[in-house]
């Protein structure tokens, strides 16, 4: 049985779910938040230590302003509402991606990280304004600037995921088979599961089924 330490999720399909069920993409984003809460609970139950959630990519700025505004309002309300609760559950929150939002949101994000920084039960990495290509370029630039030898170990230390083990398992919901600029370096040896269901329809049972399948895979890492 494979150990499971880190799950990464591309939470895709909110917009389609919203359009189909409530005639509004934004309603889908709201519904997706319920799935986030369910999956966090289940992740703790499964004793997984790291959960990385792709919430907003560097490419998502290409969406209509109204949708972007709605997404960030949803995030702000979620944090205001839930950080205390996350803290009580001993969850550490870490943002990966560039925090260049409004100063109000930046402060809220920093405060949420600070408040939860000593928690040890589960670390949630929220990928926000995250793009893997930008992350890699920034890391290479820093290595060069500081005259540091480029090797795997040093590069890993300069990524935003420093101190986070690579994901064992990647799940993408929403019936699409691509990475969309997510953790390109870190996913080099992850087991990947593409799930047909849209994110708001994804539930604990689906999650546990994937985890069970993952655990029985023969992971070779190049060996036989
Ligand atoms: C993923 O759902 C959530 C974000 C990108 C914020 P989408 O909004 O991409 O949903 P679909 O893929 O359009 O259905
Ligand atoms: C990936 O989903 C980003 C997030 C889930 C936050 P997208 O819906 O943005 O991906 P593409 O554009 O379909 O590849
Ligand atoms: Mg999508």
GROMACS .gro file of N, CA and C in nm, residues 100-216:
model
  351
  100UNK      N    1  -0.048   3.946  -0.527
  100UNK     CA    2  -0.055   4.087  -0.568
  100UNK      C    3  -0.199   4.129  -0.596
  101UNK      N    4  -0.280   4.113  -0.493
  101UNK     CA    5  -0.421   4.149  -0.501
  101UNK      C    6  -0.439   4.287  -0.436
  102UNK      N    7  -0.562   4.322  -0.402
  102UNK     CA    8  -0.584   4.447  -0.329
  102UNK      C    9  -0.512   4.437  -0.195
  103UNK      N   10  -0.474   4.551  -0.138
  103UNK     CA   11  -0.401   4.543  -0.010
  103UNK      C   12  -0.489   4.478   0.096
  104UNK      N   13  -0.620   4.498   0.084
  104UNK     CA   14  -0.713   4.438   0.180
  104UNK      C   15  -0.703   4.285   0.175
  105UNK      N   16  -0.709   4.230   0.053
  105UNK     CA   17  -0.703   4.084   0.040
  105UNK      C   18  -0.563   4.032   0.075
  106UNK      N   19  -0.459   4.104   0.030
  106UNK     CA   20  -0.323   4.061   0.065
  106UNK      C   21  -0.307   4.050   0.216
  107UNK      N   22  -0.358   4.151   0.287
  107UNK     CA   23  -0.345   4.150   0.433
  107UNK      C   24  -0.422   4.034   0.495
  108UNK      N   25  -0.540   4.011   0.443
  108UNK     CA   26  -0.622   3.901   0.495
  108UNK      C   27  -0.551   3.767   0.473
  109UNK      N   28  -0.489   3.752   0.356
  109UNK     CA   29  -0.417   3.628   0.326
  109UNK      C   30  -0.299   3.611   0.420
  110UNK      N   31  -0.223   3.720   0.436
  110UNK     CA   32  -0.105   3.713   0.524
  110UNK      C   33  -0.146   3.684   0.667
  111UNK      N   34  -0.253   3.748   0.710
  111UNK     CA   35  -0.301   3.728   0.847
  111UNK      C   36  -0.344   3.582   0.868
  112UNK      N   37  -0.413   3.527   0.768
  112UNK     CA   38  -0.460   3.388   0.778
  112UNK      C   39  -0.341   3.292   0.786
  113UNK      N   40  -0.237   3.323   0.709
  113UNK     CA   41  -0.117   3.238   0.714
  113UNK      C   42  -0.049   3.248   0.850
  114UNK      N   43  -0.042   3.371   0.898
  114UNK     CA   44   0.028   3.394   1.026
  114UNK      C   45  -0.046   3.325   1.141
  115UNK      N   46  -0.176   3.341   1.140
  115UNK     CA   47  -0.257   3.285   1.248
  115UNK      C   48  -0.243   3.134   1.258
  116UNK      N   49  -0.227   3.068   1.142
  116UNK     CA   50  -0.233   2.921   1.140
  116UNK      C   51  -0.094   2.857   1.125
  117UNK      N   52   0.010   2.939   1.131
  117UNK     CA   53   0.142   2.890   1.088
  117UNK      C   54   0.200   2.777   1.174
  118UNK      N   55   0.157   2.766   1.298
  118UNK     CA   56   0.215   2.660   1.383
  118UNK      C   57   0.133   2.530   1.383
  119UNK      N   58   0.025   2.528   1.307
  119UNK     CA   59  -0.062   2.410   1.308
  119UNK      C   60   0.001   2.294   1.233
  120UNK      N   61  -0.028   2.173   1.285
  120UNK     CA   62   0.046   2.057   1.233
  120UNK      C   63  -0.042   1.944   1.177
  121UNK      N   64  -0.174   1.955   1.194
  121UNK     CA   65  -0.254   1.839   1.152
  121UNK      C   66  -0.259   1.825   1.000
  122UNK      N   67  -0.289   1.935   0.934
  122UNK     CA   68  -0.296   1.934   0.787
  122UNK      C   69  -0.249   2.070   0.735
  123UNK      N   70  -0.167   2.070   0.630
  123UNK     CA   71  -0.131   2.196   0.565
  123UNK      C   72  -0.207   2.208   0.434
  124UNK      N   73  -0.284   2.315   0.423
  124UNK     CA   74  -0.354   2.341   0.296
  124UNK      C   75  -0.277   2.447   0.220
  125UNK      N   76  -0.233   2.413   0.101
  125UNK     CA   77  -0.168   2.510   0.013
  125UNK      C   78  -0.272   2.557  -0.087
  126UNK      N   79  -0.306   2.684  -0.078
  126UNK     CA   80  -0.406   2.738  -0.168
  126UNK      C   81  -0.332   2.806  -0.283
  127UNK      N   82  -0.349   2.753  -0.404
  127UNK     CA   83  -0.280   2.810  -0.520
  127UNK      C   84  -0.367   2.921  -0.579
  128UNK      N   85  -0.317   3.043  -0.563
  128UNK     CA   86  -0.393   3.163  -0.598
  128UNK      C   87  -0.307   3.252  -0.683
  129UNK      N   88  -0.353   3.292  -0.797
  129UNK     CA   89  -0.268   3.364  -0.890
  129UNK      C   90  -0.138   3.284  -0.908
  130UNK      N   91  -0.158   3.153  -0.921
  130UNK     CA   92  -0.045   3.060  -0.934
  130UNK      C   93  -0.029   3.017  -1.079
  131UNK      N   94   0.096   3.014  -1.125
  131UNK     CA   95   0.129   2.958  -1.256
  131UNK      C   96   0.264   2.892  -1.243
  132UNK      N   97   0.272   2.769  -1.290
  132UNK     CA   98   0.395   2.693  -1.272
  132UNK      C   99   0.511   2.750  -1.353
  133UNK      N  100   0.481   2.801  -1.472
  133UNK     CA  101   0.589   2.855  -1.556
  133UNK      C  102   0.650   2.978  -1.489
  134UNK      N  103   0.566   3.067  -1.438
  134UNK     CA  104   0.615   3.188  -1.370
  134UNK      C  105   0.697   3.147  -1.247
  135UNK      N  106   0.649   3.047  -1.175
  135UNK     CA  107   0.718   3.000  -1.055
  135UNK      C  108   0.859   2.950  -1.090
  136UNK      N  109   0.868   2.873  -1.199
  136UNK     CA  110   0.999   2.819  -1.240
  136UNK      C  111   1.094   2.930  -1.285
  137UNK      N  112   1.042   3.022  -1.363
  137UNK     CA  113   1.126   3.133  -1.412
  137UNK      C  114   1.179   3.214  -1.293
  138UNK      N  115   1.090   3.245  -1.198
  138UNK     CA  116   1.134   3.321  -1.080
  138UNK      C  117   1.242   3.246  -1.004
  139UNK      N  118   1.225   3.116  -0.991
  139UNK     CA  119   1.323   3.036  -0.916
  139UNK      C  120   1.459   3.039  -0.988
  140UNK      N  121   1.458   3.020  -1.119
  140UNK     CA  122   1.585   3.023  -1.195
  140UNK      C  123   1.652   3.160  -1.182
  141UNK      N  124   1.573   3.266  -1.189
  141UNK     CA  125   1.629   3.401  -1.177
  141UNK      C  126   1.696   3.421  -1.042
  142UNK      N  127   1.631   3.374  -0.936
  142UNK     CA  128   1.687   3.388  -0.801
  142UNK      C  129   1.817   3.309  -0.787
  143UNK      N  130   1.817   3.188  -0.843
  143UNK     CA  131   1.938   3.106  -0.836
  143UNK      C  132   2.054   3.178  -0.905
  144UNK      N  133   2.022   3.235  -1.020
  144UNK     CA  134   2.127   3.304  -1.098
  144UNK      C  135   2.175   3.427  -1.021
  145UNK      N  136   2.081   3.504  -0.971
  145UNK     CA  137   2.115   3.627  -0.899
  145UNK      C  138   2.208   3.598  -0.780
  146UNK      N  139   2.179   3.489  -0.711
  146UNK     CA  140   2.257   3.455  -0.591
  146UNK      C  141   2.374   3.362  -0.622
  147UNK      N  142   2.398   3.342  -0.751
  147UNK     CA  143   2.513   3.262  -0.790
  147UNK      C  144   2.509   3.119  -0.733
  148UNK      N  145   2.392   3.060  -0.733
  148UNK     CA  146   2.374   2.926  -0.676
  148UNK      C  147   2.370   2.824  -0.789
  149UNK      N  148   2.439   2.713  -0.767
  149UNK     CA  149   2.444   2.607  -0.869
  149UNK      C  150   2.303   2.558  -0.898
  150UNK      N  151   2.274   2.541  -1.027
  150UNK     CA  152   2.142   2.491  -1.065
  150UNK      C  153   2.142   2.339  -1.059
  151UNK      N  154   2.074   2.285  -0.961
  151UNK     CA  155   2.050   2.140  -0.956
  151UNK      C  156   1.911   2.118  -0.897
  152UNK      N  157   1.867   1.993  -0.894
  152UNK     CA  158   1.728   1.966  -0.853
  152UNK      C  159   1.700   2.016  -0.712
  153UNK      N  160   1.796   1.989  -0.624
  153UNK     CA  161   1.776   2.024  -0.483
  153UNK      C  162   1.763   2.175  -0.466
  154UNK      N  163   1.855   2.249  -0.529
  154UNK     CA  164   1.852   2.395  -0.514
  154UNK      C  165   1.729   2.456  -0.580
  155UNK      N  166   1.693   2.405  -0.696
  155UNK     CA  167   1.575   2.460  -0.763
  155UNK      C  168   1.451   2.441  -0.675
  156UNK      N  169   1.437   2.321  -0.619
  156UNK     CA  170   1.321   2.292  -0.534
  156UNK      C  171   1.313   2.392  -0.418
  157UNK      N  172   1.429   2.431  -0.369
  157UNK     CA  173   1.432   2.524  -0.255
  157UNK      C  174   1.386   2.663  -0.293
  158UNK      N  175   1.391   2.695  -0.421
  158UNK     CA  176   1.353   2.829  -0.464
  158UNK      C  177   1.213   2.834  -0.526
  159UNK      N  178   1.144   2.722  -0.523
  159UNK     CA  179   1.005   2.723  -0.570
  159UNK      C  180   0.915   2.765  -0.454
  160UNK      N  181   0.793   2.804  -0.489
  160UNK     CA  182   0.702   2.844  -0.381
  160UNK      C  183   0.662   2.726  -0.294
  161UNK      N  184   0.686   2.607  -0.344
  161UNK     CA  185   0.650   2.486  -0.268
  161UNK      C  186   0.768   2.436  -0.183
  162UNK      N  187   0.867   2.523  -0.161
  162UNK     CA  188   0.981   2.480  -0.078
  162UNK      C  189   0.926   2.428   0.056
  163UNK      N  190   0.992   2.326   0.106
  163UNK     CA  191   0.949   2.261   0.232
  163UNK      C  192   0.819   2.181   0.221
  164UNK      N  193   0.765   2.170   0.101
  164UNK     CA  194   0.645   2.087   0.083
  164UNK      C  195   0.685   1.968  -0.003
  165UNK      N  196   0.660   1.845   0.041
  165UNK     CA  197   0.695   1.731  -0.045
  165UNK      C  198   0.612   1.732  -0.172
  166UNK      N  199   0.662   1.672  -0.278
  166UNK     CA  200   0.587   1.669  -0.404
  166UNK      C  201   0.456   1.592  -0.385
  167UNK      N  202   0.352   1.629  -0.460
  167UNK     CA  203   0.226   1.555  -0.447
  167UNK      C  204   0.243   1.407  -0.484
  168UNK      N  205   0.180   1.321  -0.407
  168UNK     CA  206   0.175   1.179  -0.442
  168UNK      C  207   0.065   1.156  -0.544
  169UNK      N  208  -0.040   1.236  -0.530
  169UNK     CA  209  -0.162   1.213  -0.606
  169UNK      C  210  -0.216   1.345  -0.658
  170UNK      N  211  -0.247   1.350  -0.787
  170UNK     CA  212  -0.315   1.467  -0.844
  170UNK      C  213  -0.454   1.424  -0.892
  171UNK      N  214  -0.554   1.500  -0.853
  171UNK     CA  215  -0.690   1.476  -0.902
  171UNK      C  216  -0.734   1.599  -0.980
  172UNK      N  217  -0.787   1.579  -1.102
  172UNK     CA  218  -0.851   1.690  -1.172
  172UNK      C  219  -0.995   1.650  -1.200
  173UNK      N  220  -1.088   1.726  -1.150
  173UNK     CA  221  -1.229   1.702  -1.179
  173UNK      C  222  -1.265   1.776  -1.307
  174UNK      N  223  -1.389   1.758  -1.353
  174UNK     CA  224  -1.440   1.840  -1.464
  174UNK      C  225  -1.418   1.782  -1.602
  175UNK      N  226  -1.379   1.653  -1.607
  175UNK     CA  227  -1.376   1.584  -1.736
  175UNK      C  228  -1.281   1.647  -1.837
  176UNK      N  229  -1.169   1.700  -1.791
  176UNK     CA  230  -1.069   1.758  -1.881
  176UNK      C  231  -0.933   1.702  -1.843
  177UNK      N  232  -0.856   1.661  -1.943
  177UNK     CA  233  -0.729   1.595  -1.913
  177UNK      C  234  -0.612   1.687  -1.949
  178UNK      N  235  -0.588   1.785  -1.865
  178UNK     CA  236  -0.468   1.868  -1.884
  178UNK      C  237  -0.425   1.925  -1.750
  179UNK      N  238  -0.303   1.983  -1.748
  179UNK     CA  239  -0.248   2.034  -1.622
  179UNK      C  240  -0.272   2.183  -1.602
  180UNK      N  241  -0.299   2.256  -1.710
  180UNK     CA  242  -0.330   2.399  -1.700
  180UNK      C  243  -0.229   2.476  -1.613
  181UNK      N  244  -0.100   2.450  -1.638
  181UNK     CA  245   0.007   2.528  -1.574
  181UNK      C  246   0.013   2.509  -1.422
  182UNK      N  247  -0.017   2.388  -1.377
  182UNK     CA  248  -0.020   2.359  -1.233
  182UNK      C  249   0.098   2.269  -1.196
  183UNK      N  250   0.186   2.313  -1.110
  183UNK     CA  251   0.291   2.231  -1.046
  183UNK      C  252   0.367   2.141  -1.145
  184UNK      N  253   0.409   2.197  -1.257
  184UNK     CA  254   0.470   2.114  -1.362
  184UNK      C  255   0.593   2.039  -1.312
  185UNK      N  256   0.673   2.102  -1.231
  185UNK     CA  257   0.793   2.039  -1.176
  185UNK      C  258   0.756   1.936  -1.069
  186UNK      N  259   0.668   1.979  -0.980
  186UNK     CA  260   0.636   1.899  -0.861
  186UNK      C  261   0.558   1.772  -0.894
  187UNK      N  262   0.489   1.771  -1.009
  187UNK     CA  263   0.404   1.656  -1.043
  187UNK      C  264   0.479   1.549  -1.123
  188UNK      N  265   0.613   1.566  -1.134
  188UNK     CA  266   0.691   1.478  -1.222
  188UNK      C  267   0.664   1.329  -1.199
  189UNK      N  268   0.642   1.289  -1.072
  189UNK     CA  269   0.619   1.148  -1.044
  189UNK      C  270   0.486   1.120  -0.972
  190UNK      N  271   0.393   1.214  -0.982
  190UNK     CA  272   0.265   1.195  -0.913
  190UNK      C  273   0.175   1.099  -0.990
  191UNK      N  274   0.088   1.032  -0.920
  191UNK     CA  275  -0.016   0.950  -0.983
  191UNK      C  276  -0.131   1.044  -1.017
  192UNK      N  277  -0.180   1.036  -1.142
  192UNK     CA  278  -0.279   1.135  -1.187
  192UNK      C  279  -0.414   1.069  -1.212
  193UNK      N  280  -0.517   1.127  -1.155
  193UNK     CA  281  -0.653   1.077  -1.175
  193UNK      C  282  -0.740   1.188  -1.233
  194UNK      N  283  -0.796   1.162  -1.352
  194UNK     CA  284  -0.889   1.256  -1.412
  194UNK      C  285  -1.030   1.207  -1.384
  195UNK      N  286  -1.108   1.295  -1.325
  195UNK     CA  287  -1.242   1.260  -1.278
  195UNK      C  288  -1.346   1.330  -1.367
  196UNK      N  289  -1.444   1.252  -1.410
  196UNK     CA  290  -1.544   1.309  -1.501
  196UNK      C  291  -1.635   1.412  -1.433
  197UNK      N  292  -1.666   1.385  -1.306
  197UNK     CA  293  -1.761   1.474  -1.237
  197UNK      C  294  -1.711   1.618  -1.228
  198UNK      N  295  -1.804   1.710  -1.232
  198UNK     CA  296  -1.771   1.851  -1.211
  198UNK      C  297  -1.745   1.872  -1.061
  199UNK      N  298  -1.661   1.968  -1.027
  199UNK     CA  299  -1.618   1.985  -0.888
  199UNK      C  300  -1.734   1.994  -0.787
  200UNK      N  301  -1.841   2.069  -0.814
  200UNK     CA  302  -1.949   2.073  -0.714
  200UNK      C  303  -2.019   1.939  -0.692
  201UNK      N  304  -2.007   1.848  -0.787
  201UNK     CA  305  -2.071   1.716  -0.772
  201UNK      C  306  -1.977   1.613  -0.709
  202UNK      N  307  -1.851   1.647  -0.697
  202UNK     CA  308  -1.749   1.554  -0.645
  202UNK      C  309  -1.773   1.538  -0.494
  203UNK      N  310  -1.769   1.414  -0.445
  203UNK     CA  311  -1.799   1.397  -0.303
  203UNK      C  312  -1.699   1.304  -0.233
  204UNK      N  313  -1.724   1.281  -0.106
  204UNK     CA  314  -1.631   1.201  -0.024
  204UNK      C  315  -1.612   1.061  -0.081
  205UNK      N  316  -1.722   1.006  -0.132
  205UNK     CA  317  -1.715   0.871  -0.185
  205UNK      C  318  -1.623   0.864  -0.307
  206UNK      N  319  -1.637   0.962  -0.395
  206UNK     CA  320  -1.550   0.968  -0.515
  206UNK      C  321  -1.404   0.983  -0.473
  207UNK      N  322  -1.384   1.068  -0.375
  207UNK     CA  323  -1.249   1.096  -0.326
  207UNK      C  324  -1.185   0.969  -0.268
  208UNK      N  325  -1.262   0.901  -0.185
  208UNK     CA  326  -1.208   0.780  -0.121
  208UNK      C  327  -1.181   0.668  -0.222
  209UNK      N  328  -1.264   0.664  -0.325
  209UNK     CA  329  -1.243   0.564  -0.430
  209UNK      C  330  -1.108   0.588  -0.499
  210UNK      N  331  -1.081   0.714  -0.529
  210UNK     CA  332  -0.953   0.749  -0.593
  210UNK      C  333  -0.837   0.716  -0.499
  211UNK      N  334  -0.854   0.750  -0.372
  211UNK     CA  335  -0.746   0.723  -0.275
  211UNK      C  336  -0.719   0.573  -0.267
  212UNK      N  337  -0.826   0.494  -0.265
  212UNK     CA  338  -0.808   0.347  -0.260
  212UNK      C  339  -0.733   0.298  -0.384
  213UNK      N  340  -0.773   0.349  -0.500
  213UNK     CA  341  -0.705   0.310  -0.624
  213UNK      C  342  -0.558   0.350  -0.621
  214UNK      N  343  -0.535   0.472  -0.578
  214UNK     CA  344  -0.397   0.522  -0.570
  214UNK      C  345  -0.311   0.429  -0.484
  215UNK      N  346  -0.370   0.388  -0.371
  215UNK     CA  347  -0.290   0.309  -0.276
  215UNK      C  348  -0.245   0.175  -0.333
  216UNK      N  349  -0.319   0.125  -0.431
  216UNK     CA  350  -0.285  -0.007  -0.484
  216UNK      C  351  -0.196  -0.001  -0.609
   0.00000   0.00000   0.00000
